[in-house]
């Protein structure tokens, strides 16, 4: 009998990167569509349902012969003080009636996957009344958005392994490659310089994860502003895919558990055997449709049966629940999440929130720390095209250069 063919699912296989990019394109498109629905007075549960429908439609258009494709993360819409993804159920009357409030920073998180290669994106949208979308944002709202934007830009650059983009002689490249990657404590310290400039704080225990096939919480993670007893493990390396997340609060950044129902889960034990009929059906549906990717109970055939089944499955460790967590002081929070591939040419954004229009946000604060500014001016990826003589501008000003719109992507590892 011939040996079973071993498939390379790493970035060495061009098909892997293509599938990641396909999923990322869908995630970005759906995020843009859902962002248009963030209008004061709209029900959150309705927006989540519409987002999922759009994502399903878009995924159905690609890779017709691929059996497993769909959600890497359901559509979630988190109000101002919420830190974690929030996706209420229509069968919970009180939460089903929760609406978007004017001025809220709303966090939208969702993701698509193709053949188990998932991309997740999260963007923050300020809920503005119709007709006011083009108005310039000032005050504390602008501080929050700008702090989150620049902290995210810094974090992405700190994900690049030392020496990856170094130019010069072979000796200079070798020397740069020997430098140690920044520790997670060092990363947190640098990010705090940015957010504190805007009188904000990092959200405690914000975590970036290594991604794998059928897995968005693999063996390595980076934890920012860790709470007591929490720590990260590992540093980014070439050939890896990461979900890079930043969370910023107008308050202390400390978090607490909210009383809202937990509706977001993921498979934790594939070999678990449930007893109740509702639990058995739930596990079967989860394994078939979602594998180990997160799902919402509202995505199941019956919310009532799903709620009953989830109780037993969570209690016995078959499912892991994502508790609803928010700012301890109920202060507004902003979050961004970008799925990236780390290659020899730098960072390739597989799925990302839209680029921020810096002209729309004005603050009386600006970044002055020279070390931070120097890092922010570094490219995310190697420019393989013709060089263009452009005057460098400090990123803390509203006239900052466009972040990495023109960065070149590489299919090589």
Coordinates of C-alpha atoms in Angstrom, one line a residue:
X1 CA 0.0 0.0 0.0
X2 CA 1.4 3.4 -1.0
X3 CA 2.1 5.8 1.8
X4 CA -0.5 8.5 2.3
X5 CA 0.7 11.8 0.8
X6 CA 1.8 14.3 3.4
X7 CA 0.6 17.8 2.6
X8 CA 2.7 20.7 3.6
X9 CA 0.3 23.3 5.2
X10 CA 3.0 25.8 6.0
X11 CA 3.7 29.0 4.1
X12 CA 6.2 27.1 2.0
X13 CA 3.2 25.8 0.1
X14 CA 1.9 28.7 -2.2
X15 CA -1.6 27.3 -1.9
X16 CA -1.6 28.0 1.9
X17 CA -0.8 31.7 1.4
X18 CA -3.4 31.9 -1.4
X19 CA -6.1 30.5 0.8
X20 CA -5.2 32.8 3.7
X21 CA -5.3 35.7 1.3
X22 CA -8.7 34.6 -0.1
X23 CA -10.1 34.3 3.4
X24 CA -8.5 37.7 4.3
X25 CA -10.1 39.4 1.4
X26 CA -13.5 38.1 2.4
X27 CA -13.0 39.2 6.0
X28 CA -12.0 42.7 5.0
X29 CA -15.0 43.0 2.6
X30 CA -17.5 41.9 5.2
X31 CA -16.0 44.1 7.8
X32 CA -16.5 47.1 5.5
X33 CA -20.1 46.1 4.8
X34 CA -20.9 45.7 8.5
X35 CA -19.2 49.0 9.4
X36 CA -21.9 50.7 7.2
X37 CA -24.6 49.2 9.5
X38 CA -23.2 50.9 12.6
X39 CA -25.8 53.6 13.0
X40 CA -27.3 54.8 16.3
X41 CA -30.6 53.0 17.0
X42 CA -29.7 49.8 15.1
X43 CA -30.1 46.6 17.0
X44 CA -26.8 44.8 17.6
X45 CA -28.2 41.3 17.1
X46 CA -29.6 42.3 13.7
X47 CA -26.2 43.6 12.6
X48 CA -24.5 40.4 13.7
X49 CA -27.0 38.3 11.7
X50 CA -26.6 40.4 8.6
X51 CA -22.8 40.2 8.9
X52 CA -22.9 36.4 9.1
X53 CA -25.2 36.2 6.1
X54 CA -22.9 38.4 4.0
X55 CA -19.9 36.3 5.1
X56 CA -21.6 33.0 4.1
X57 CA -22.5 34.4 0.7
X58 CA -19.0 35.6 0.0
X59 CA -17.3 32.3 1.1
X60 CA -19.7 30.4 -1.1
X61 CA -18.2 32.2 -4.1
X62 CA -14.7 30.8 -3.7
X63 CA -13.1 27.3 -3.7
X64 CA -16.2 25.4 -4.8
X65 CA -14.6 22.0 -4.3
X66 CA -13.3 22.7 -0.9
X67 CA -15.4 20.9 1.7
X68 CA -14.5 22.9 4.8
X69 CA -14.8 26.6 4.5
X70 CA -16.8 29.3 6.3
X71 CA -16.4 31.1 9.6
X72 CA -13.1 31.7 11.4
X73 CA -15.1 33.9 13.7
X74 CA -18.8 34.9 13.7
X75 CA -19.8 38.6 13.4
X76 CA -19.6 40.3 16.8
X77 CA -20.5 43.9 17.6
X78 CA -19.2 45.1 21.0
X79 CA -20.5 48.4 22.6
X80 CA -18.4 51.1 24.1
X81 CA -17.1 49.5 27.3
X82 CA -17.1 45.9 26.0
X83 CA -13.6 44.4 25.6
X84 CA -14.4 40.9 24.3
X85 CA -16.5 40.1 21.2
X86 CA -20.3 40.4 21.9
X87 CA -22.9 38.5 19.9
X88 CA -26.4 38.5 21.6
X89 CA -29.2 36.0 20.9
X90 CA -32.6 37.0 19.5
X91 CA -34.2 34.6 22.0
X92 CA -32.8 36.7 24.9
X93 CA -35.4 39.5 24.8
X94 CA -33.4 42.1 26.8
X95 CA -30.1 41.6 25.0
X96 CA -31.9 41.3 21.6
X97 CA -33.1 44.9 22.1
X98 CA -29.7 46.4 22.8
X99 CA -29.0 49.1 20.2
X100 CA -26.1 51.2 19.0
X101 CA -25.7 54.5 20.9
X102 CA -24.5 57.7 19.3
X103 CA -20.8 58.3 19.8
X104 CA -19.9 54.8 20.9
X105 CA -16.7 53.2 19.8
X106 CA -18.1 50.0 18.4
X107 CA -15.8 47.0 17.9
X108 CA -16.6 44.7 15.0
X109 CA -14.9 41.4 14.8
X110 CA -15.3 38.6 12.3
X111 CA -13.4 36.2 10.2
X112 CA -13.5 33.8 7.2
X113 CA -11.6 30.5 6.7
X114 CA -10.8 28.5 3.6
X115 CA -9.7 24.9 4.1
X116 CA -9.0 25.6 7.7
X117 CA -6.8 28.7 7.0
X118 CA -8.5 31.4 8.9
X119 CA -8.2 35.2 9.1
X120 CA -9.8 37.4 11.8
X121 CA -10.2 41.1 11.6
X122 CA -11.4 43.6 14.2
X123 CA -12.0 47.3 13.6
X124 CA -13.4 50.1 15.7
X125 CA -16.1 52.4 14.3
X126 CA -17.5 55.5 16.0
X127 CA -21.3 55.4 15.7
X128 CA -22.2 58.7 14.2
X129 CA -25.6 60.1 13.2
X130 CA -26.4 60.1 9.5
X131 CA -25.1 63.2 7.9
X132 CA -22.3 63.6 10.4
X133 CA -20.0 60.9 9.1
X134 CA -17.6 63.4 7.5
X135 CA -17.3 65.6 10.5
X136 CA -13.9 65.9 12.2
X137 CA -13.6 64.0 15.5
X138 CA -11.9 65.8 18.4
X139 CA -11.6 65.4 22.2
X140 CA -11.4 62.1 24.0
X141 CA -12.9 60.2 21.1
X142 CA -10.0 61.3 18.9
X143 CA -7.5 60.5 21.6
X144 CA -8.8 56.9 21.9
X145 CA -8.8 56.3 18.1
X146 CA -5.4 57.8 17.6
X147 CA -3.8 56.0 20.5
X148 CA -5.2 52.7 19.3
X149 CA -4.0 53.4 15.7
X150 CA -0.4 54.2 16.6
X151 CA -0.1 51.5 19.2
X152 CA -1.3 49.0 16.6
X153 CA 1.3 50.3 14.0
X154 CA 4.0 50.0 16.6
X155 CA 3.0 46.5 17.6
X156 CA 3.0 45.3 14.0
X157 CA 6.5 46.5 13.6
X158 CA 7.7 44.8 16.7
X159 CA 6.4 41.5 15.3
X160 CA 9.1 41.5 12.6
X161 CA 12.1 39.3 13.6
X162 CA 15.3 41.2 14.1
X163 CA 17.4 41.7 11.0
X164 CA 14.6 40.7 8.6
X165 CA 14.5 44.0 6.8
X166 CA 18.0 45.1 7.5
X167 CA 19.9 46.4 4.4
X168 CA 23.7 47.0 4.1
X169 CA 26.7 44.7 4.1
X170 CA 26.5 41.0 5.0
X171 CA 28.2 41.8 8.2
X172 CA 25.6 44.4 9.1
X173 CA 22.8 42.0 8.3
X174 CA 24.4 39.2 10.3
X175 CA 24.8 41.6 13.3
X176 CA 21.2 42.7 13.1
X177 CA 19.9 39.1 12.9
X178 CA 21.7 38.3 16.1
X179 CA 19.8 40.9 18.1
X180 CA 17.2 39.5 20.5
X181 CA 13.5 40.1 19.8
X182 CA 11.9 42.4 22.3
X183 CA 10.5 40.7 25.3
X184 CA 6.8 41.0 26.0
X185 CA 7.5 43.3 28.9
X186 CA 9.5 45.5 26.6
X187 CA 6.7 45.5 24.0
X188 CA 4.2 46.6 26.7
X189 CA 6.5 49.3 27.9
X190 CA 6.9 50.8 24.4
X191 CA 3.2 50.6 23.7
X192 CA 2.5 52.4 27.0
X193 CA 4.6 55.3 25.9
X194 CA 2.1 55.8 23.0
X195 CA -1.2 55.3 24.8
X196 CA -0.2 57.4 27.8
X197 CA 0.6 60.2 25.5
X198 CA -3.1 60.3 24.7
X199 CA -4.1 59.8 28.4
X200 CA -5.2 56.2 27.7
X201 CA -4.2 52.8 28.9
X202 CA -3.6 49.4 27.4
X203 CA -6.4 46.9 28.1
X204 CA -5.0 44.3 30.4
X205 CA -4.1 40.9 29.1
X206 CA -4.7 41.8 25.4
X207 CA -3.4 38.7 23.6
X208 CA -2.0 38.1 20.1
X209 CA -2.0 34.4 19.1
X210 CA 0.0 32.2 16.7
X211 CA -2.4 30.8 14.1
X212 CA -2.4 27.4 12.5
X213 CA -4.6 25.3 10.2
X214 CA -7.9 24.9 12.0
X215 CA -6.5 26.8 15.0
X216 CA -6.5 30.4 16.1
X217 CA -4.9 29.8 19.5
X218 CA -1.8 27.8 18.7
X219 CA 1.3 27.2 20.9
X220 CA 2.6 30.8 21.2
X221 CA 1.1 34.0 22.3
X222 CA 2.0 37.6 23.2
X223 CA 0.2 39.1 26.2
X224 CA 0.2 42.9 26.7
X225 CA -0.2 44.5 30.1
X226 CA -0.7 41.0 31.6
X227 CA -2.9 40.6 34.7
X228 CA -1.5 38.7 37.7
X229 CA -0.7 35.1 36.8
X230 CA -0.9 35.7 33.0
X231 CA 2.1 35.5 30.8
X232 CA 2.9 35.0 27.1
X233 CA 5.0 32.3 25.6
X234 CA 7.3 32.6 22.5
X235 CA 8.3 35.2 19.9
X236 CA 7.3 35.7 16.3
X237 CA 9.4 33.9 13.7
X238 CA 9.6 33.7 9.9
X239 CA 7.0 31.5 8.3
X240 CA 4.3 32.1 10.9
X241 CA 0.8 33.5 10.8
X242 CA -0.4 35.6 13.8
X243 CA -3.5 37.4 14.9
X244 CA -2.1 40.7 16.2
X245 CA -4.4 42.5 18.6
X246 CA -4.3 45.8 20.4
X247 CA -6.8 47.1 23.0
X248 CA -6.9 50.6 24.4
X249 CA -9.1 52.1 27.1
X250 CA -10.0 55.7 28.1
X251 CA -10.0 54.3 31.7
X252 CA -7.5 52.3 33.7
X253 CA -7.5 49.4 31.3
X254 CA -8.5 46.9 34.0
X255 CA -11.3 44.6 33.1
X256 CA -14.3 42.8 34.8
X257 CA -16.8 40.1 33.8
X258 CA -20.1 41.5 32.6
X259 CA -23.4 39.8 33.4
X260 CA -24.4 39.3 29.7
X261 CA -25.0 35.7 28.6
X262 CA -21.9 34.0 27.2
X263 CA -22.9 33.0 23.6
X264 CA -19.4 32.6 22.0
X265 CA -17.8 29.2 22.3
X266 CA -15.3 27.0 20.6
X267 CA -14.6 23.2 20.6
X268 CA -12.1 22.3 23.4
X269 CA -12.3 18.4 23.4
X270 CA -12.9 16.7 20.0
X271 CA -13.3 13.3 21.6
X272 CA -15.9 14.4 24.2
X273 CA -19.1 12.3 24.3
X274 CA -22.2 14.1 25.5
X275 CA -25.3 12.5 27.1
X276 CA -28.3 14.7 26.4
X277 CA -29.8 14.8 22.9
X278 CA -29.4 18.6 22.7
X279 CA -25.7 18.3 23.7
X280 CA -25.0 15.5 21.2
X281 CA -26.6 17.5 18.4
X282 CA -24.7 20.6 19.4
X283 CA -21.3 18.8 19.4
X284 CA -22.1 17.2 16.0
X285 CA -23.0 20.5 14.4
X286 CA -20.0 22.2 15.9
X287 CA -17.5 19.6 14.7
X288 CA -19.1 19.6 11.2
X289 CA -19.5 23.3 10.6
X290 CA -16.9 25.0 12.8
X291 CA -14.3 22.5 13.9
X292 CA -12.2 24.5 16.4
X293 CA -13.1 27.9 15.2
X294 CA -15.3 30.1 17.5
X295 CA -19.0 30.1 16.9
X296 CA -22.1 31.8 18.3
X297 CA -25.1 29.9 19.7
X298 CA -27.3 32.0 17.4
X299 CA -25.6 30.2 14.4
X300 CA -27.1 26.9 15.5
X301 CA -30.5 25.6 14.2
X302 CA -32.3 26.2 17.5
X303 CA -31.0 28.8 20.0
X304 CA -33.0 27.2 22.8
X305 CA -31.5 23.7 22.2
X306 CA -28.1 25.3 21.7
X307 CA -28.3 27.0 25.1
X308 CA -29.2 23.8 26.8
X309 CA -26.6 21.8 25.1
X310 CA -23.9 24.4 25.7
X311 CA -24.5 24.1 29.5
X312 CA -23.5 20.4 29.6
X313 CA -20.7 20.7 27.0
X314 CA -19.1 23.6 28.9
X315 CA -19.5 21.9 32.3
X316 CA -17.7 18.8 31.0
X317 CA -15.0 20.7 29.1
X318 CA -16.2 19.8 25.6
X319 CA -16.6 23.4 24.8
X320 CA -14.8 26.5 25.9
X321 CA -16.9 29.6 26.6
X322 CA -15.7 33.2 25.9
X323 CA -17.0 35.2 28.9
X324 CA -18.3 38.7 28.2
X325 CA -15.6 41.0 29.6
X326 CA -15.5 44.8 29.7
X327 CA -13.8 47.8 31.1
X328 CA -13.8 47.8 35.0
X329 CA -14.8 51.5 35.0
X330 CA -17.2 51.1 32.1
X331 CA -14.9 53.4 30.1
X332 CA -14.9 53.4 26.3
X333 CA -12.5 50.8 24.7
X334 CA -11.2 50.5 21.1
X335 CA -9.7 47.4 19.6
X336 CA -7.9 46.4 16.4
X337 CA -7.0 42.9 15.2
X338 CA -4.9 42.1 12.1
X339 CA -4.0 38.7 10.7
X340 CA -0.5 38.8 9.4
X341 CA 2.1 36.5 7.7
X342 CA 5.7 36.9 8.7
X343 CA 8.0 36.4 5.7
X344 CA 11.6 37.1 4.8
X345 CA 10.2 40.3 3.2
X346 CA 8.5 41.5 6.3
X347 CA 4.8 41.7 7.3
X348 CA 2.1 40.7 4.9
X349 CA -1.3 41.7 6.0
X350 CA -3.7 38.8 5.2
X351 CA -6.7 40.5 6.8
X352 CA -6.8 43.9 8.4
X353 CA -9.1 46.7 9.5
X354 CA -9.3 49.6 7.0
X355 CA -6.6 52.2 7.1
X356 CA -7.5 55.2 9.3
X357 CA -8.2 58.5 7.7
X358 CA -5.9 60.6 9.9
X359 CA -7.4 63.9 8.7
X360 CA -10.7 63.0 10.4
X361 CA -9.2 62.9 13.9
X362 CA -7.6 65.8 15.7
X363 CA -6.0 65.8 19.1
X364 CA -4.0 68.3 21.0
X365 CA -1.6 65.5 21.9
X366 CA 1.2 64.0 19.9
X367 CA 3.9 61.4 20.2
X368 CA 7.3 62.9 21.0
X369 CA 9.3 59.9 22.3
X370 CA 12.2 59.5 19.8
X371 CA 12.5 55.8 20.2
X372 CA 8.9 55.2 19.4
X373 CA 8.9 57.6 16.5
X374 CA 11.9 55.9 15.0
X375 CA 10.2 52.5 15.1
X376 CA 7.0 54.0 13.6
X377 CA 8.9 55.3 10.7
X378 CA 10.3 51.8 9.8
X379 CA 8.5 50.0 7.0
X380 CA 6.4 46.9 7.6
X381 CA 7.8 45.1 4.5
X382 CA 10.7 45.3 2.1
X383 CA 9.9 47.6 -0.9
X384 CA 10.7 45.5 -4.0
X385 CA 9.6 48.2 -6.4
X386 CA 11.3 51.3 -7.6
X387 CA 12.3 53.6 -4.8
X388 CA 10.4 56.9 -4.6
X389 CA 11.9 60.0 -3.0
X390 CA 9.3 61.0 -0.5
X391 CA 9.8 63.3 2.4
X392 CA 9.4 61.5 5.7
X393 CA 6.9 62.9 8.1
X394 CA 6.5 62.1 11.8
X395 CA 3.6 59.7 12.4
X396 CA 2.2 61.6 15.4
X397 CA 1.0 64.4 13.2
X398 CA -2.3 64.4 11.3
X399 CA -0.3 64.8 8.1
X400 CA 1.5 61.5 8.7
X401 CA 2.5 59.4 5.7
X402 CA 0.2 56.7 4.7
X403 CA 1.0 53.7 6.9
X404 CA 1.8 50.8 4.6
X405 CA -0.6 51.2 1.7
X406 CA 2.2 50.6 -0.8
X407 CA 3.9 47.8 0.9
X408 CA 4.8 44.9 -1.3
X409 CA 3.6 41.5 -0.5
X410 CA 5.6 38.3 -1.0
X411 CA 4.4 34.8 -1.6
X412 CA 7.9 33.6 -0.4
X413 CA 8.6 32.8 3.2

